[in-house]
PDB file of C-alpha atoms and ligand atoms in Angstrom:
ATOM      1  CA  MET A   1     -11.578  10.809   8.218  1.00 74.00           C
ATOM      2  CA  ASP A   2      -7.690  10.352   9.202  1.00 89.00           C
ATOM      3  CA  ARG A   3      -6.175   7.837   7.622  1.00 94.00           C
ATOM      4  CA  PRO A   4      -5.425   4.919   9.915  1.00 94.00           C
ATOM      5  CA  LEU A   5      -1.852   3.955   8.828  1.00 95.00           C
ATOM      6  CA  ILE A   6       0.447   6.806   6.973  1.00 95.00           C
ATOM      7  CA  GLY A   7       4.070   7.322   6.322  1.00 95.00           C
ATOM      8  CA  GLU A   8       4.900   3.894   4.604  1.00 97.00           C
ATOM      9  CA  PRO A   9       6.964   4.130   1.465  1.00 98.00           C
ATOM     10  CA  LEU A  10       4.985   5.980  -1.709  1.00 98.00           C
ATOM     11  CA  PRO A  11       3.241   2.735  -3.662  1.00 98.00           C
ATOM     12  CA  LEU A  12       2.255   1.210  -0.400  1.00 98.00           C
ATOM     13  CA  ASP A  13       0.915   4.658   0.915  1.00 98.00           C
ATOM     14  CA  LEU A  14      -1.062   4.553  -2.458  1.00 98.00           C
ATOM     15  CA  LEU A  15      -2.722   1.354  -1.444  1.00 98.00           C
ATOM     16  CA  ASN A  16      -3.394   2.702   2.457  1.00 98.00           C
ATOM     17  CA  THR A  17      -5.628   5.432   0.996  1.00 98.00           C
ATOM     18  CA  LEU A  18      -8.149   2.727   0.798  1.00 98.00           C
ATOM     19  CA  TRP A  19      -9.044   0.774   4.265  1.00 97.00           C
ATOM     20  CA  VAL A  20     -12.070  -0.470   6.165  1.00 95.00           C
ATOM     21  CA  ASN A  21     -13.845   0.901   9.034  1.00 93.00           C
ATOM     22  CA  ASP A  22     -16.714  -0.999  10.603  1.00 90.00           C
ATOM     23  CA  GLY A  23     -17.346  -3.328   7.862  1.00 92.00           C
ATOM     24  CA  ARG A  24     -17.443  -0.084   5.100  1.00 95.00           C
ATOM     25  CA  THR A  25     -14.453   0.149   2.615  1.00 96.00           C
ATOM     26  CA  VAL A  26     -13.087   4.560   2.725  1.00 97.00           C
ATOM     27  CA  ASP A  27     -11.938   5.659  -0.057  1.00 98.00           C
ATOM     28  CA  ALA A  28      -9.694   9.308   0.394  1.00 98.00           C
ATOM     29  CA  LEU A  29      -9.003   9.466  -2.865  1.00 98.00           C
ATOM     30  CA  ALA A  30     -12.736   9.296  -3.531  1.00 97.00           C
ATOM     31  CA  ASP A  31     -12.647  13.199  -4.317  1.00 97.00           C
ATOM     32  CA  PRO A  32     -10.668  15.667  -5.605  1.00 98.00           C
ATOM     33  CA  ALA A  33     -10.318  17.352  -2.296  1.00 98.00           C
ATOM     34  CA  GLY A  34      -9.131  14.090  -1.042  1.00 98.00           C
ATOM     35  CA  VAL A  35      -6.708  13.617  -3.474  1.00 98.00           C
ATOM     36  CA  ALA A  36      -5.331  16.796  -2.515  1.00 98.00           C
ATOM     37  CA  ALA A  37      -5.076  16.772   0.534  1.00 97.00           C
ATOM     38  CA  TRP A  38      -2.720  13.058  -0.049  1.00 98.00           C
ATOM     39  CA  LEU A  39      -0.830  14.675  -2.166  1.00 98.00           C
ATOM     40  CA  ASP A  40       0.140  17.412   0.425  1.00 97.00           C
ATOM     41  CA  GLU A  41       0.482  14.615   2.738  1.00 96.00           C
ATOM     42  CA  ARG A  42       3.003  13.384   0.715  1.00 97.00           C
ATOM     43  CA  ASP A  43       5.009  16.980  -0.626  1.00 97.00           C
ATOM     44  CA  LEU A  44       3.961  15.342  -4.097  1.00 97.00           C
ATOM     45  CA  ARG A  45       3.725  18.754  -6.790  1.00 95.00           C
ATOM     46  CA  SER A  46       1.627  18.349  -9.769  1.00 97.00           C
ATOM     47  CA  PRO A  47       1.147  21.069 -12.697  1.00 97.00           C
ATOM     48  CA  CYS A  48      -2.541  18.202 -13.208  1.00 98.00           C
ATOM     49  CA  SER A  49      -5.244  19.468 -10.955  1.00 98.00           C
ATOM     50  CA  ALA A  50      -6.766  17.002  -8.049  1.00 98.00           C
ATOM     51  CA  GLU A  51      -9.630  16.305 -10.943  1.00 98.00           C
ATOM     52  CA  GLN A  52      -7.130  15.055 -13.429  1.00 98.00           C
ATOM     53  CA  LEU A  53      -5.240  12.968 -11.157  1.00 98.00           C
ATOM     54  CA  GLY A  54      -8.280  11.518  -9.007  1.00 98.00           C
ATOM     55  CA  PRO A  55      -8.876   8.462 -11.343  1.00 98.00           C
ATOM     56  CA  VAL A  56      -4.955   7.937 -12.668  1.00 98.00           C
ATOM     57  CA  LEU A  57      -3.591   7.747  -9.302  1.00 98.00           C
ATOM     58  CA  ARG A  58      -7.126   5.086  -8.299  1.00 98.00           C
ATOM     59  CA  GLU A  59      -6.337   3.512 -11.376  1.00 98.00           C
ATOM     60  CA  GLY A  60      -2.562   3.210 -10.492  1.00 98.00           C
ATOM     61  CA  ARG A  61      -3.970   1.758  -6.875  1.00 98.00           C
ATOM     62  CA  GLU A  62      -5.176  -1.215  -8.123  1.00 98.00           C
ATOM     63  CA  ALA A  63      -2.489  -2.132 -10.484  1.00 98.00           C
ATOM     64  CA  ILE A  64      -0.137  -1.836  -7.222  1.00 98.00           C
ATOM     65  CA  ARG A  65      -2.522  -3.989  -5.244  1.00 98.00           C
ATOM     66  CA  GLN A  66      -3.541  -6.892  -8.468  1.00 97.00           C
ATOM     67  CA  ALA A  67       0.497  -7.274  -8.643  1.00 97.00           C
ATOM     68  CA  LEU A  68       1.152  -7.298  -4.957  1.00 97.00           C
ATOM     69  CA  LEU A  69      -2.159  -9.985  -4.303  1.00 96.00           C
ATOM     70  CA  ALA A  70      -0.713 -12.211  -6.886  1.00 95.00           C
ATOM     71  CA  PRO A  71       3.250 -12.183  -7.012  1.00 92.00           C
ATOM     72  CA  ASP A  72       3.137 -15.795  -9.506  1.00 93.00           C
ATOM     73  CA  GLN A  73       0.382 -15.101 -11.809  1.00 95.00           C
ATOM     74  CA  PRO A  74       1.401 -13.020 -14.576  1.00 94.00           C
ATOM     75  CA  ALA A  75      -1.547 -11.819 -15.485  1.00 95.00           C
ATOM     76  CA  ALA A  76      -2.140 -10.056 -12.600  1.00 96.00           C
ATOM     77  CA  HIS A  77       0.853  -7.759 -13.106  1.00 97.00           C
ATOM     78  CA  ASP A  78       0.076  -6.830 -16.638  1.00 97.00           C
ATOM     79  CA  ALA A  79      -1.970  -3.174 -15.498  1.00 98.00           C
ATOM     80  CA  LEU A  80       1.575  -2.510 -13.728  1.00 98.00           C
ATOM     81  CA  ASN A  81       3.635  -2.880 -16.551  1.00 98.00           C
ATOM     82  CA  ALA A  82       0.465  -1.308 -18.887  1.00 98.00           C
ATOM     83  CA  LEU A  83       1.272   1.687 -16.062  1.00 98.00           C
ATOM     84  CA  LEU A  84       5.595   1.218 -16.050  1.00 98.00           C
ATOM     85  CA  ALA A  85       5.485   1.534 -20.259  1.00 98.00           C
ATOM     86  CA  ARG A  86       3.854   4.890 -19.591  1.00 98.00           C
ATOM     87  CA  GLY A  87       7.404   6.223 -18.295  1.00 98.00           C
ATOM     88  CA  HIS A  88      11.112   5.684 -18.093  1.00 97.00           C
ATOM     89  CA  LEU A  89      14.142   7.311 -16.070  1.00 96.00           C
ATOM     90  CA  ARG A  90      16.547   9.324 -18.360  1.00 97.00           C
ATOM     91  CA  ASP A  91      19.856   9.988 -17.460  1.00 97.00           C
ATOM     92  CA  ARG A  92      21.601  12.806 -17.890  1.00 96.00           C
ATOM     93  CA  LEU A  93      24.795  14.801 -16.559  1.00 97.00           C
ATOM     94  CA  GLY A  94      23.410  18.277 -14.783  1.00 95.00           C
ATOM     95  CA  ALA A  95      25.417  21.266 -13.724  1.00 96.00           C
ATOM     96  CA  ASP A  96      24.862  19.453 -10.182  1.00 96.00           C
ATOM     97  CA  GLY A  97      26.591  15.786 -11.502  1.00 97.00           C
ATOM     98  CA  PRO A  98      24.768  12.412 -12.880  1.00 97.00           C
ATOM     99  CA  GLU A  99      21.010  12.994 -12.389  1.00 96.00           C
ATOM    100  CA  SER A 100      18.003  10.865 -13.283  1.00 95.00           C
ATOM    101  CA  VAL A 101      15.253  12.580 -14.844  1.00 95.00           C
ATOM    102  CA  VAL A 102      11.517  10.860 -14.669  1.00 96.00           C
ATOM    103  CA  GLN A 103       9.614  11.417 -18.463  1.00 97.00           C
ATOM    104  CA  VAL A 104       6.161  10.685 -18.558  1.00 98.00           C
ATOM    105  CA  ASP A 105       4.492  10.143 -22.187  1.00 95.00           C
ATOM    106  CA  GLU A 106       1.807  12.339 -20.312  1.00 97.00           C
ATOM    107  CA  GLU A 107       2.369  14.503 -17.038  1.00 98.00           C
ATOM    108  CA  ARG A 108      -1.070  13.327 -15.189  1.00 98.00           C
ATOM    109  CA  TRP A 109       0.703   9.842 -15.174  1.00 98.00           C
ATOM    110  CA  ARG A 110       3.812  10.735 -12.981  1.00 98.00           C
ATOM    111  CA  ILE A 111       2.985   9.832  -9.623  1.00 98.00           C
ATOM    112  CA  ALA A 112       1.162   6.823 -10.249  1.00 98.00           C
ATOM    113  CA  TRP A 113       4.617   6.039 -12.714  1.00 98.00           C
ATOM    114  CA  LEU A 114       6.649   6.802  -9.626  1.00 98.00           C
ATOM    115  CA  ALA A 115       4.581   4.895  -7.361  1.00 98.00           C
ATOM    116  CA  ALA A 116       4.921   1.652  -9.867  1.00 98.00           C
ATOM    117  CA  HIS A 117       9.018   2.430 -10.229  1.00 98.00           C
ATOM    118  CA  ASP A 118       9.103   2.175  -6.725  1.00 98.00           C
ATOM    119  CA  LEU A 119       7.379  -1.165  -6.259  1.00 98.00           C
ATOM    120  CA  VAL A 120       9.823  -2.640  -8.468  1.00 98.00           C
ATOM    121  CA  ALA A 121      12.495  -1.308  -6.721  1.00 97.00           C
ATOM    122  CA  LEU A 122      10.983  -2.535  -2.982  1.00 97.00           C
ATOM    123  CA  LEU A 123      10.259  -6.384  -5.018  1.00 97.00           C
ATOM    124  CA  ARG A 124      13.970  -6.421  -6.394  1.00 97.00           C
ATOM    125  CA  HIS A 125      15.496  -5.620  -3.369  1.00 97.00           C
ATOM    126  CA  ARG A 126      13.148  -6.462  -0.162  1.00 95.00           C
ATOM    127  CA  PRO A 127      10.652  -8.603  -1.405  1.00 95.00           C
ATOM    128  CA  GLN A 128       9.720 -10.550   1.746  1.00 94.00           C
ATOM    129  CA  ARG A 129       9.558  -6.964   3.788  1.00 97.00           C
ATOM    130  CA  ILE A 130       6.341  -6.286   1.744  1.00 97.00           C
ATOM    131  CA  ARG A 131       3.298  -7.710   4.027  1.00 97.00           C
ATOM    132  CA  ARG A 132      -0.077  -7.274   4.072  1.00 97.00           C
ATOM    133  CA  CYS A 133      -2.103  -7.208   7.144  1.00 97.00           C
ATOM    134  CA  ALA A 134      -2.120  -9.877   9.066  1.00 95.00           C
ATOM    135  CA  GLU A 135      -5.882  -9.117  10.185  1.00 93.00           C
ATOM    136  CA  GLU A 136      -8.228 -10.180   8.326  1.00 89.00           C
ATOM    137  CA  ASN A 137     -10.428  -7.853   7.378  1.00 91.00           C
ATOM    138  CA  CYS A 138      -7.597  -5.164   7.107  1.00 95.00           C
ATOM    139  CA  ILE A 139      -6.569  -4.171   3.291  1.00 97.00           C
ATOM    140  CA  LEU A 140      -3.526  -2.150   4.741  1.00 98.00           C
ATOM    141  CA  TRP A 141       0.276  -3.145   3.539  1.00 98.00           C
ATOM    142  CA  PHE A 142       3.327  -1.732   5.373  1.00 98.00           C
ATOM    143  CA  LEU A 143       6.867  -2.333   4.522  1.00 98.00           C
ATOM    144  CA  ASP A 144       8.456  -4.338   7.394  1.00 97.00           C
ATOM    145  CA  ALA A 145      11.452  -2.465   8.673  1.00 94.00           C
ATOM    146  CA  SER A 146      11.344  -4.387  11.933  1.00 94.00           C
ATOM    147  CA  ARG A 147      15.153  -5.582  12.784  1.00 94.00           C
ATOM    148  CA  ASN A 148      13.953  -9.472  13.112  1.00 94.00           C
ATOM    149  CA  GLY A 149      11.198  -8.737  10.534  1.00 95.00           C
ATOM    150  CA  THR A 150       8.335  -9.589  12.510  1.00 95.00           C
ATOM    151  CA  ARG A 151       5.745  -6.994  11.973  1.00 95.00           C
ATOM    152  CA  ARG A 152       2.433  -8.569  11.489  1.00 95.00           C
ATOM    153  CA  TRP A 153       0.162  -5.855  11.999  1.00 96.00           C
ATOM    154  CA  CYS A 154      -0.365  -2.221  10.116  1.00 96.00           C
ATOM    155  CA  THR A 155      -0.779  -1.123  13.792  1.00 93.00           C
ATOM    156  CA  MET A 156      -0.690  -2.579  17.187  1.00 90.00           C
ATOM    157  CA  ASP A 157      -3.718  -0.684  18.275  1.00 87.00           C
ATOM    158  CA  ALA A 158      -6.417  -1.334  16.256  1.00 86.00           C
ATOM    159  CA  CYS A 159      -5.267  -4.659  14.195  1.00 93.00           C
ATOM    160  CA  GLY A 160      -2.662  -5.959  16.571  1.00 90.00           C
ATOM    161  CA  ASN A 161      -5.369  -5.707  19.853  1.00 89.00           C
ATOM    162  CA  ARG A 162      -7.710  -6.820  17.233  1.00 85.00           C
ATOM    163  CA  SER A 163      -6.276  -9.979  16.501  1.00 82.00           C
ATOM    164  CA  LYS A 164      -5.032 -10.770  20.090  1.00 83.00           C
ATOM    165  CA  VAL A 165      -8.526 -10.461  21.509  1.00 86.00           C
ATOM    166  CA  ARG A 166     -10.299 -12.925  18.822  1.00 83.00           C
ATOM    167  CA  ARG A 167      -7.161 -15.225  18.977  1.00 83.00           C
ATOM    168  CA  HIS A 168      -8.030 -15.179  23.031  1.00 85.00           C
ATOM    169  CA  ARG A 169     -11.682 -16.312  22.422  1.00 86.00           C
ATOM    170  CA  ALA A 170     -11.461 -18.633  19.671  1.00 85.00           C
ATOM    171  CA  ARG A 171      -9.150 -20.340  22.471  1.00 85.00           C
ATOM    172  CA  HIS A 172     -11.985 -19.654  25.286  1.00 82.00           C
ATOM    173  CA  ALA A 173     -13.955 -20.924  23.173  1.00 80.00           C
ATOM    174  CA  ARG A 174     -12.531 -24.451  22.782  1.00 73.00           C
ATOM    175  CA  THR A 175     -12.222 -24.962  26.365  1.00 69.00           C
ATOM    176  CA  GLU A 176     -15.679 -24.479  26.921  1.00 64.00           C
ATOM    177  CA  VAL A 177     -17.108 -27.287  24.734  1.00 61.00           C
ATOM    178  CA  GLU A 178     -14.268 -29.852  24.974  1.00 59.00           C
ATOM    179  CA  PRO A 179     -15.155 -32.278  27.148  1.00 60.00           C
ATOM    180  CA  PRO A 180     -14.573 -32.988  30.441  1.00 58.00           C
ATOM    181  CA  SER A 181     -11.234 -34.925  31.044  1.00 59.00           C
ATOM    182  CA  GLU A 182     -11.960 -37.311  33.776  1.00 57.00           C
ATOM    183  CA  GLY A 183     -15.539 -38.328  34.990  1.00 49.00           C
TER     184      GLY A 183
HETATM  185 ZN1   ZN B 201      -4.721  -3.777  10.352  1.00 86.30          ZN
END
């Protein structure tokens, strides 16, 4: 099944491998084929197999989700911090000048570590622009790159319209139960 939202920065895109369709949660990383397809889509390469990467990516995804859902609760950051502790950036001077090399204690953690590292960078520079879709049943996340910072939904086609229809119905229902204003 096609993912409803693609193209967000790596940590948010990792979150968006999980979505709700007709009340049912769909996981694009549930099996090795899905993991391979996601890596391909993101142009991420790894010497590890999709079988090895699947559990690690799903663990990283939950660590990122917990940290974002409870930004003011340090306990919710433990999993993310444990993931960050699995690697670091090492500066070095290469043939083409300064470069930063990612070092991880185990190769299979590299992509999940990169996602966590990118999340920290987003939180440092654009925390207000990291948003969860405003539609109540939607679990997708995005970085609001709109000029005014007014993006509310993952996509206008799906969640934006659904929210508008619901608001319209709620207004309509309220009007019907209001007592007549005269008589
Ligand atoms: Zn949505």
